XYZ file of N, CA and C in Angstrom:
288
model
N -28.592 4.394 -11.328
C -28.026 4.457 -9.999
C -28.026 5.897 -9.515
N -28.325 6.068 -8.243
C -28.360 7.401 -7.672
C -27.277 7.596 -6.619
N -26.560 6.557 -6.262
C -25.543 6.634 -5.220
C -24.373 7.502 -5.670
N -23.718 8.132 -4.686
C -22.592 8.990 -5.027
C -21.307 8.647 -4.285
N -21.368 7.941 -3.184
C -20.149 7.561 -2.461
C -19.835 6.099 -2.761
N -18.558 5.704 -2.615
C -18.229 4.296 -2.878
C -19.071 3.316 -2.058
N -19.281 3.621 -0.786
C -20.075 2.725 0.046
C -21.514 2.627 -0.408
N -22.095 3.767 -0.760
C -23.483 3.775 -1.217
C -23.626 3.035 -2.541
N -22.630 3.188 -3.398
C -22.657 2.468 -4.677
C -22.584 0.971 -4.441
N -21.710 0.549 -3.535
C -21.581 -0.874 -3.203
C -22.907 -1.415 -2.690
N -23.511 -0.700 -1.749
C -24.788 -1.136 -1.185
C -25.856 -1.213 -2.275
N -25.911 -0.197 -3.121
C -26.918 -0.191 -4.183
C -26.705 -1.355 -5.153
N -25.458 -1.626 -5.496
C -25.166 -2.772 -6.366
C -25.651 -4.072 -5.737
N -25.365 -4.257 -4.458
C -25.771 -5.494 -3.784
C -27.286 -5.601 -3.674
N -27.956 -4.462 -3.487
C -29.418 -4.483 -3.417
C -30.032 -4.812 -4.778
N -29.468 -4.226 -5.830
C -30.026 -4.433 -7.171
C -29.610 -5.771 -7.775
N -28.422 -6.245 -7.414
C -27.891 -7.485 -7.982
C -27.357 -8.371 -6.861
N -28.262 -9.015 -6.105
C -27.832 -9.803 -4.952
C -26.812 -10.880 -5.296
N -26.784 -11.316 -6.556
C -25.832 -12.361 -6.944
C -24.383 -11.899 -6.795
N -24.164 -10.579 -6.746
C -22.790 -10.106 -6.560
C -22.219 -10.615 -5.235
N -22.962 -10.420 -4.169
C -22.557 -10.928 -2.868
C -21.079 -10.727 -2.582
N -20.628 -11.198 -1.446
C -19.229 -11.060 -1.061
C -18.310 -11.843 -1.993
N -18.681 -13.075 -2.320
C -17.773 -13.913 -3.127
C -17.572 -13.331 -4.521
N -18.648 -12.996 -5.159
C -18.548 -12.471 -6.516
C -17.904 -11.089 -6.506
N -18.157 -10.322 -5.452
C -17.582 -8.986 -5.398
C -16.069 -9.056 -5.280
N -15.538 -10.142 -4.687
C -14.087 -10.324 -4.653
C -13.524 -10.355 -6.067
N -14.235 -11.002 -6.984
C -13.787 -11.042 -8.375
C -13.806 -9.644 -8.992
N -14.835 -8.883 -8.672
C -14.928 -7.515 -9.177
C -13.760 -6.689 -8.647
N -13.443 -6.861 -7.365
C -12.342 -6.112 -6.772
C -11.008 -6.523 -7.374
N -10.853 -7.782 -7.711
C -9.625 -8.224 -8.371
C -9.467 -7.548 -9.728
N -10.577 -7.405 -10.445
C -10.538 -6.693 -11.721
C -10.170 -5.225 -11.501
N -10.703 -4.638 -10.421
C -10.382 -3.255 -10.094
C -8.890 -3.116 -9.794
N -8.328 -4.086 -9.079
C -6.901 -4.056 -8.769
C -6.070 -4.078 -10.044
N -6.474 -4.908 -10.989
C -5.763 -4.978 -12.266
C -5.899 -3.660 -13.025
N -7.101 -3.103 -13.027
C -7.333 -1.821 -13.685
C -6.457 -0.734 -13.075
N -6.359 -0.696 -11.746
C -5.549 0.325 -11.080
C -4.096 0.220 -11.505
N -3.567 -1.010 -11.544
C -2.172 -1.196 -11.939
C -1.967 -0.780 -13.397
N -2.859 -1.215 -14.277
C -2.724 -0.875 -15.695
C -2.834 0.633 -15.910
N -3.706 1.284 -15.169
C -3.833 2.741 -15.284
C -2.575 3.423 -14.773
N -2.004 2.895 -13.704
C -0.790 3.478 -13.130
C 0.372 3.398 -14.118
N 0.611 2.214 -14.670
C 1.743 2.067 -15.593
C 1.408 2.595 -16.984
N 0.139 2.752 -17.281
C -0.277 3.221 -18.598
C -0.440 4.720 -18.709
N -0.034 5.437 -17.667
C -0.095 6.893 -17.747
C -1.474 7.488 -17.572
N -2.323 6.817 -16.794
C -3.661 7.365 -16.512
C -3.796 7.554 -14.996
N -3.048 8.507 -14.431
C -3.001 8.652 -12.975
C -4.347 8.950 -12.333
N -5.239 9.654 -13.030
C -6.546 9.958 -12.450
C -7.350 8.678 -12.218
N -7.301 7.760 -13.170
C -8.021 6.496 -13.032
C -7.384 5.626 -11.950
N -6.064 5.572 -11.925
C -5.368 4.801 -10.885
C -5.704 5.350 -9.504
N -5.707 6.669 -9.377
C -5.992 7.297 -8.084
C -7.410 6.989 -7.612
N -8.371 7.007 -8.546
C -9.761 6.691 -8.159
C -9.888 5.235 -7.730
N -9.239 4.335 -8.451
C -9.316 2.910 -8.100
C -8.655 2.646 -6.745
N -7.489 3.226 -6.533
C -6.798 3.076 -5.241
C -7.615 3.753 -4.143
N -8.277 4.846 -4.485
C -9.120 5.542 -3.510
C -10.261 4.675 -3.011
N -10.796 3.829 -3.884
C -11.864 2.935 -3.445
C -11.320 1.908 -2.459
N -10.123 1.385 -2.727
C -9.499 0.459 -1.774
C -9.266 1.149 -0.436
N -8.840 2.398 -0.485
C -8.625 3.164 0.747
C -9.938 3.314 1.514
N -11.016 3.629 0.784
C -12.318 3.784 1.429
C -12.734 2.486 2.114
N -12.553 1.366 1.426
C -12.910 0.076 2.025
C -12.131 -0.162 3.314
N -10.824 0.086 3.271
C -9.993 -0.126 4.455
C -10.387 0.818 5.586
N -10.674 2.069 5.251
C -11.110 3.054 6.259
C -12.366 2.594 6.982
N -13.224 1.889 6.259
C -14.506 1.463 6.817
C -14.472 0.030 7.340
N -13.287 -0.420 7.689
C -13.156 -1.712 8.358
C -13.260 -2.920 7.454
N -13.079 -2.745 6.169
C -13.145 -3.878 5.245
C -11.780 -4.126 4.601
N -10.785 -4.306 5.462
C -9.439 -4.575 4.964
C -9.408 -5.829 4.105
N -10.287 -6.795 4.424
C -10.334 -8.024 3.636
C -10.702 -7.729 2.179
N -11.665 -6.839 1.969
C -12.047 -6.472 0.610
C -11.027 -5.522 -0.012
N -10.495 -4.614 0.796
C -9.482 -3.688 0.288
C -8.267 -4.448 -0.223
N -7.911 -5.510 0.448
C -6.764 -6.327 0.032
C -6.960 -6.856 -1.386
N -8.185 -7.229 -1.725
C -8.484 -7.720 -3.077
C -8.450 -6.599 -4.115
N -8.638 -5.364 -3.668
C -8.739 -4.241 -4.592
C -7.390 -3.596 -4.910
N -6.306 -4.143 -4.341
C -4.971 -3.592 -4.599
C -4.109 -4.672 -5.226
N -3.649 -4.404 -6.425
C -2.846 -5.377 -7.171
C -1.589 -5.756 -6.406
N -1.231 -7.052 -6.416
C 0.023 -7.480 -5.791
C 1.235 -6.868 -6.488
N 1.047 -6.291 -7.670
C 2.156 -5.667 -8.381
C 2.540 -4.311 -7.784
N 1.657 -3.734 -6.961
C 1.980 -2.470 -6.307
C 2.903 -2.735 -5.123
N 4.039 -2.039 -5.092
C 4.802 -1.976 -3.859
C 4.404 -0.668 -3.187
N 4.934 -0.413 -2.003
C 4.506 0.771 -1.262
C 4.786 2.049 -2.054
N 5.988 2.163 -2.618
C 6.354 3.389 -3.344
C 5.450 3.616 -4.555
N 5.186 2.566 -5.326
C 4.328 2.697 -6.501
C 2.904 3.042 -6.090
N 2.432 2.435 -4.998
C 1.068 2.721 -4.536
C 0.942 4.168 -4.077
N 1.952 4.666 -3.381
C 1.915 6.068 -2.949
C 1.911 6.978 -4.167
N 2.733 6.653 -5.153
C 2.759 7.438 -6.392
C 1.400 7.412 -7.085
N 0.685 6.288 -6.961
C -0.637 6.155 -7.582
C -1.743 6.794 -6.755
N -1.396 7.303 -5.573
C -2.387 8.003 -4.768
C -2.889 7.257 -3.552
N -2.193 6.198 -3.152
C -2.637 5.415 -1.995
C -2.588 6.238 -0.721
N -3.600 6.018 0.107
C -3.648 6.657 1.409
C -3.018 5.773 2.465
N -3.080 6.194 3.710
C -2.396 5.477 4.790
C -2.884 4.048 5.020
N -4.166 3.795 4.807
C -4.685 2.446 5.036
C -4.154 1.465 3.999
N -4.144 1.862 2.742
C -3.623 0.993 1.687
C -2.125 0.789 1.878
N -1.419 1.840 2.260
C 0.032 1.716 2.504
C 0.279 0.677 3.598
N -0.503 0.724 4.663
C -0.338 -0.264 5.750
C -0.647 -1.673 5.261
N -1.682 -1.824 4.438
C -1.988 -3.147 3.887
C -0.806 -3.684 3.076
N -0.201 -2.815 2.284
C 0.926 -3.228 1.462
C 2.141 -3.574 2.309
N 2.376 -2.802 3.332
C 3.517 -3.090 4.227
C 3.331 -4.424 4.935
N 2.077 -4.788 5.185
C 1.790 -6.046 5.890
C 1.897 -7.273 4.971
N 1.933 -7.061 3.652
C 2.004 -8.186 2.716
C 3.321 -8.910 2.830
């Protein structure tokens, strides 16, 4: 892979593995949400911040539907902010 931004990586994944598609990618995002929560409570803030950052990127680029899948329901607003959530993820959480 040569992509460097979250969006470019997503596009490259879909181009190389069309089976991922939107439906399958939801499952991947759910796994990412679980990883973010486990990293947050497991003392790996850098990993939690990167995972939450991807959800933020998705929301920034108009994909709140996908961003919603990428944030664990176990995050409340305060925990998400502590994990590095930006304004878009915070708004998604407040809307839950």
